[in-house]
């Protein structure tokens, strides 16, 4: 079974630009969550989608948005990039509806904002 | 508000010595607690969850609601246990969804 796939793996942007990251969950998984990982703040929850609906949202500004498609693939978008958005963005998928299930993480998309 | 505290950034032990990775949490409801692990050059993965009361790779963790702790323990450390360990909390059945609050992680280094 293929794992969670995130693209692109690495990208460099400049301040003010926008970026779109993609996540393909494990086949059959309907929940997709996004996390931001930085050395200073650690892993922070961005949002979660389940069956194309945003179910939870973390404390991030509106510049951070996401969506999920009918095939469970998800994208997140960051507009008007700031230097502080440089981070590893992790996607995780889960089959189960609740967190008693296991989250399967991708390798992440490393974003550098110059 | 949910909060997870892992007081040690780095824990260094000798092979064969006992290991205890500390985790304290703050949550007003009934939380679900997890330990995730990231080995070098591998993805973050679930090690164990409190609700399963299982032992994985010799590791156990007991939820102590009185002390709001979920420490990870192993009686005899192995070299392959060297990794980054994250304690995580969710709101459980009432919290809904797959929102995890992670601690900042503890790097475990097992020395020969």
PDB file of N, CA and C in Angstrom, chain B residues 60-109:
ATOM      1  N   UNK B  60       6.226   1.149  27.033  1.00  0.00           N
ATOM      2  CA  UNK B  60       4.899   1.255  27.605  1.00  0.00           C
ATOM      3  C   UNK B  60       4.691   2.692  28.078  1.00  0.00           C
ATOM      4  N   UNK B  61       3.437   3.056  28.212  1.00  0.00           N
ATOM      5  CA  UNK B  61       3.111   4.383  28.738  1.00  0.00           C
ATOM      6  C   UNK B  61       1.782   4.280  29.463  1.00  0.00           C
ATOM      7  N   UNK B  62       1.746   4.806  30.660  1.00  0.00           N
ATOM      8  CA  UNK B  62       0.521   4.783  31.454  1.00  0.00           C
ATOM      9  C   UNK B  62      -0.002   6.192  31.635  1.00  0.00           C
ATOM     10  N   UNK B  63      -1.283   6.339  31.410  1.00  0.00           N
ATOM     11  CA  UNK B  63      -1.916   7.637  31.598  1.00  0.00           C
ATOM     12  C   UNK B  63      -2.223   7.819  33.080  1.00  0.00           C
ATOM     13  N   UNK B  64      -1.665   8.855  33.665  1.00  0.00           N
ATOM     14  CA  UNK B  64      -1.912   9.182  35.061  1.00  0.00           C
ATOM     15  C   UNK B  64      -2.701  10.481  35.106  1.00  0.00           C
ATOM     16  N   UNK B  65      -4.003  10.356  35.268  1.00  0.00           N
ATOM     17  CA  UNK B  65      -4.857  11.545  35.217  1.00  0.00           C
ATOM     18  C   UNK B  65      -4.629  12.448  36.414  1.00  0.00           C
ATOM     19  N   UNK B  66      -4.263  11.886  37.540  1.00  0.00           N
ATOM     20  CA  UNK B  66      -4.012  12.700  38.719  1.00  0.00           C
ATOM     21  C   UNK B  66      -2.818  13.616  38.546  1.00  0.00           C
ATOM     22  N   UNK B  67      -1.784  13.078  37.926  1.00  0.00           N
ATOM     23  CA  UNK B  67      -0.580  13.869  37.692  1.00  0.00           C
ATOM     24  C   UNK B  67      -0.563  14.445  36.274  1.00  0.00           C
ATOM     25  N   UNK B  68      -1.603  14.205  35.527  1.00  0.00           N
ATOM     26  CA  UNK B  68      -1.697  14.634  34.117  1.00  0.00           C
ATOM     27  C   UNK B  68      -0.404  14.324  33.379  1.00  0.00           C
ATOM     28  N   UNK B  69      -0.004  13.070  33.458  1.00  0.00           N
ATOM     29  CA  UNK B  69       1.240  12.656  32.817  1.00  0.00           C
ATOM     30  C   UNK B  69       1.018  11.420  31.955  1.00  0.00           C
ATOM     31  N   UNK B  70       1.899  11.246  31.016  1.00  0.00           N
ATOM     32  CA  UNK B  70       1.853  10.093  30.102  1.00  0.00           C
ATOM     33  C   UNK B  70       3.299   9.775  29.716  1.00  0.00           C
ATOM     34  N   UNK B  71       4.068   9.361  30.699  1.00  0.00           N
ATOM     35  CA  UNK B  71       5.486   9.128  30.469  1.00  0.00           C
ATOM     36  C   UNK B  71       5.712   7.826  29.708  1.00  0.00           C
ATOM     37  N   UNK B  72       6.702   7.853  28.850  1.00  0.00           N
ATOM     38  CA  UNK B  72       7.053   6.674  28.037  1.00  0.00           C
ATOM     39  C   UNK B  72       8.240   5.964  28.687  1.00  0.00           C
ATOM     40  N   UNK B  73       8.111   4.657  28.850  1.00  0.00           N
ATOM     41  CA  UNK B  73       9.147   3.932  29.571  1.00  0.00           C
ATOM     42  C   UNK B  73       9.568   2.675  28.826  1.00  0.00           C
ATOM     43  N   UNK B  74      10.833   2.328  29.028  1.00  0.00           N
ATOM     44  CA  UNK B  74      11.359   1.072  28.506  1.00  0.00           C
ATOM     45  C   UNK B  74      12.433   0.605  29.480  1.00  0.00           C
ATOM     46  N   UNK B  75      12.373  -0.650  29.893  1.00  0.00           N
ATOM     47  CA  UNK B  75      13.309  -1.087  30.938  1.00  0.00           C
ATOM     48  C   UNK B  75      14.759  -1.167  30.477  1.00  0.00           C
ATOM     49  N   UNK B  76      14.977  -1.523  29.206  1.00  0.00           N
ATOM     50  CA  UNK B  76      16.346  -1.683  28.725  1.00  0.00           C
ATOM     51  C   UNK B  76      16.479  -1.041  27.341  1.00  0.00           C
ATOM     52  N   UNK B  77      17.197   0.044  27.275  1.00  0.00           N
ATOM     53  CA  UNK B  77      17.326   0.770  26.015  1.00  0.00           C
ATOM     54  C   UNK B  77      18.190   0.010  25.014  1.00  0.00           C
ATOM     55  N   UNK B  78      17.795   0.089  23.754  1.00  0.00           N
ATOM     56  CA  UNK B  78      18.546  -0.504  22.659  1.00  0.00           C
ATOM     57  C   UNK B  78      19.029   0.606  21.728  1.00  0.00           C
ATOM     58  N   UNK B  79      20.095   0.313  21.022  1.00  0.00           N
ATOM     59  CA  UNK B  79      20.664   1.320  20.124  1.00  0.00           C
ATOM     60  C   UNK B  79      19.625   1.798  19.108  1.00  0.00           C
ATOM     61  N   UNK B  80      18.789   0.889  18.635  1.00  0.00           N
ATOM     62  CA  UNK B  80      17.787   1.241  17.622  1.00  0.00           C
ATOM     63  C   UNK B  80      16.650   2.105  18.173  1.00  0.00           C
ATOM     64  N   UNK B  81      16.645   2.353  19.472  1.00  0.00           N
ATOM     65  CA  UNK B  81      15.636   3.237  20.050  1.00  0.00           C
ATOM     66  C   UNK B  81      15.990   4.707  19.858  1.00  0.00           C
ATOM     67  N   UNK B  82      17.196   4.980  19.431  1.00  0.00           N
ATOM     68  CA  UNK B  82      17.604   6.371  19.208  1.00  0.00           C
ATOM     69  C   UNK B  82      16.691   7.005  18.167  1.00  0.00           C
ATOM     70  N   UNK B  83      16.029   8.065  18.552  1.00  0.00           N
ATOM     71  CA  UNK B  83      15.042   8.703  17.673  1.00  0.00           C
ATOM     72  C   UNK B  83      14.486   9.935  18.375  1.00  0.00           C
ATOM     73  N   UNK B  84      13.610  10.638  17.648  1.00  0.00           N
ATOM     74  CA  UNK B  84      12.886  11.775  18.217  1.00  0.00           C
ATOM     75  C   UNK B  84      11.519  11.273  18.635  1.00  0.00           C
ATOM     76  N   UNK B  85      11.126  11.552  19.859  1.00  0.00           N
ATOM     77  CA  UNK B  85       9.858  11.081  20.389  1.00  0.00           C
ATOM     78  C   UNK B  85       8.950  12.274  20.708  1.00  0.00           C
ATOM     79  N   UNK B  86       7.726  12.191  20.223  1.00  0.00           N
ATOM     80  CA  UNK B  86       6.750  13.247  20.446  1.00  0.00           C
ATOM     81  C   UNK B  86       5.549  12.695  21.203  1.00  0.00           C
ATOM     82  N   UNK B  87       5.182  13.378  22.247  1.00  0.00           N
ATOM     83  CA  UNK B  87       3.942  13.076  22.952  1.00  0.00           C
ATOM     84  C   UNK B  87       2.838  13.926  22.322  1.00  0.00           C
ATOM     85  N   UNK B  88       1.654  13.366  22.170  1.00  0.00           N
ATOM     86  CA  UNK B  88       0.573  14.103  21.518  1.00  0.00           C
ATOM     87  C   UNK B  88      -0.752  13.830  22.212  1.00  0.00           C
ATOM     88  N   UNK B  89      -1.633  14.793  22.119  1.00  0.00           N
ATOM     89  CA  UNK B  89      -2.933  14.724  22.787  1.00  0.00           C
ATOM     90  C   UNK B  89      -4.034  15.089  21.805  1.00  0.00           C
ATOM     91  N   UNK B  90      -5.156  14.424  21.946  1.00  0.00           N
ATOM     92  CA  UNK B  90      -6.346  14.828  21.202  1.00  0.00           C
ATOM     93  C   UNK B  90      -7.501  14.972  22.167  1.00  0.00           C
ATOM     94  N   UNK B  91      -8.527  15.620  21.694  1.00  0.00           N
ATOM     95  CA  UNK B  91      -9.683  15.861  22.543  1.00  0.00           C
ATOM     96  C   UNK B  91     -10.555  14.640  22.733  1.00  0.00           C
ATOM     97  N   UNK B  92     -10.171  13.535  22.139  1.00  0.00           N
ATOM     98  CA  UNK B  92     -10.932  12.304  22.337  1.00  0.00           C
ATOM     99  C   UNK B  92     -12.278  12.345  21.668  1.00  0.00           C
ATOM    100  N   UNK B  93     -13.195  11.594  22.192  1.00  0.00           N
ATOM    101  CA  UNK B  93     -14.490  11.420  21.545  1.00  0.00           C
ATOM    102  C   UNK B  93     -15.270  12.727  21.479  1.00  0.00           C
ATOM    103  N   UNK B  94     -15.127  13.577  22.499  1.00  0.00           N
ATOM    104  CA  UNK B  94     -15.851  14.840  22.476  1.00  0.00           C
ATOM    105  C   UNK B  94     -15.126  15.884  21.647  1.00  0.00           C
ATOM    106  N   UNK B  95     -13.811  15.731  21.520  1.00  0.00           N
ATOM    107  CA  UNK B  95     -13.045  16.691  20.748  1.00  0.00           C
ATOM    108  C   UNK B  95     -13.295  16.578  19.266  1.00  0.00           C
ATOM    109  N   UNK B  96     -13.490  15.376  18.820  1.00  0.00           N
ATOM    110  CA  UNK B  96     -13.809  15.167  17.409  1.00  0.00           C
ATOM    111  C   UNK B  96     -12.654  15.405  16.483  1.00  0.00           C
ATOM    112  N   UNK B  97     -12.586  14.676  15.408  1.00  0.00           N
ATOM    113  CA  UNK B  97     -11.599  14.923  14.390  1.00  0.00           C
ATOM    114  C   UNK B  97     -10.194  14.500  14.779  1.00  0.00           C
ATOM    115  N   UNK B  98      -9.315  14.677  13.828  1.00  0.00           N
ATOM    116  CA  UNK B  98      -7.937  14.241  14.013  1.00  0.00           C
ATOM    117  C   UNK B  98      -7.028  15.419  14.323  1.00  0.00           C
ATOM    118  N   UNK B  99      -7.353  16.186  15.319  1.00  0.00           N
ATOM    119  CA  UNK B  99      -6.514  17.305  15.701  1.00  0.00           C
ATOM    120  C   UNK B  99      -5.637  16.882  16.860  1.00  0.00           C
ATOM    121  N   UNK B 100      -4.345  16.843  16.616  1.00  0.00           N
ATOM    122  CA  UNK B 100      -3.396  16.487  17.650  1.00  0.00           C
ATOM    123  C   UNK B 100      -2.607  17.703  18.096  1.00  0.00           C
ATOM    124  N   UNK B 101      -2.434  17.797  19.410  1.00  0.00           N
ATOM    125  CA  UNK B 101      -1.527  18.797  19.960  1.00  0.00           C
ATOM    126  C   UNK B 101      -0.259  18.069  20.356  1.00  0.00           C
ATOM    127  N   UNK B 102       0.862  18.481  19.761  1.00  0.00           N
ATOM    128  CA  UNK B 102       2.131  17.802  20.003  1.00  0.00           C
ATOM    129  C   UNK B 102       2.984  18.553  21.022  1.00  0.00           C
ATOM    130  N   UNK B 103       3.787  17.787  21.744  1.00  0.00           N
ATOM    131  CA  UNK B 103       4.839  18.381  22.536  1.00  0.00           C
ATOM    132  C   UNK B 103       5.998  18.738  21.623  1.00  0.00           C
ATOM    133  N   UNK B 104       7.016  19.345  22.189  1.00  0.00           N
ATOM    134  CA  UNK B 104       8.137  19.810  21.374  1.00  0.00           C
ATOM    135  C   UNK B 104       9.133  18.704  21.051  1.00  0.00           C
ATOM    136  N   UNK B 105       8.933  17.542  21.660  1.00  0.00           N
ATOM    137  CA  UNK B 105       9.754  16.400  21.314  1.00  0.00           C
ATOM    138  C   UNK B 105      10.975  16.231  22.208  1.00  0.00           C
ATOM    139  N   UNK B 106      11.382  14.982  22.362  1.00  0.00           N
ATOM    140  CA  UNK B 106      12.603  14.640  23.087  1.00  0.00           C
ATOM    141  C   UNK B 106      13.463  13.753  22.200  1.00  0.00           C
ATOM    142  N   UNK B 107      14.684  14.174  21.981  1.00  0.00           N
ATOM    143  CA  UNK B 107      15.626  13.370  21.199  1.00  0.00           C
ATOM    144  C   UNK B 107      16.270  12.361  22.131  1.00  0.00           C
ATOM    145  N   UNK B 108      16.025  11.102  21.888  1.00  0.00           N
ATOM    146  CA  UNK B 108      16.634  10.038  22.688  1.00  0.00           C
ATOM    147  C   UNK B 108      17.875   9.520  21.973  1.00  0.00           C
ATOM    148  N   UNK B 109      18.963   9.515  22.697  1.00  0.00           N
ATOM    149  CA  UNK B 109      20.220   8.999  22.154  1.00  0.00           C
ATOM    150  C   UNK B 109      20.689   7.861  23.047  1.00  0.00           C
TER     151      UNK B 109
END
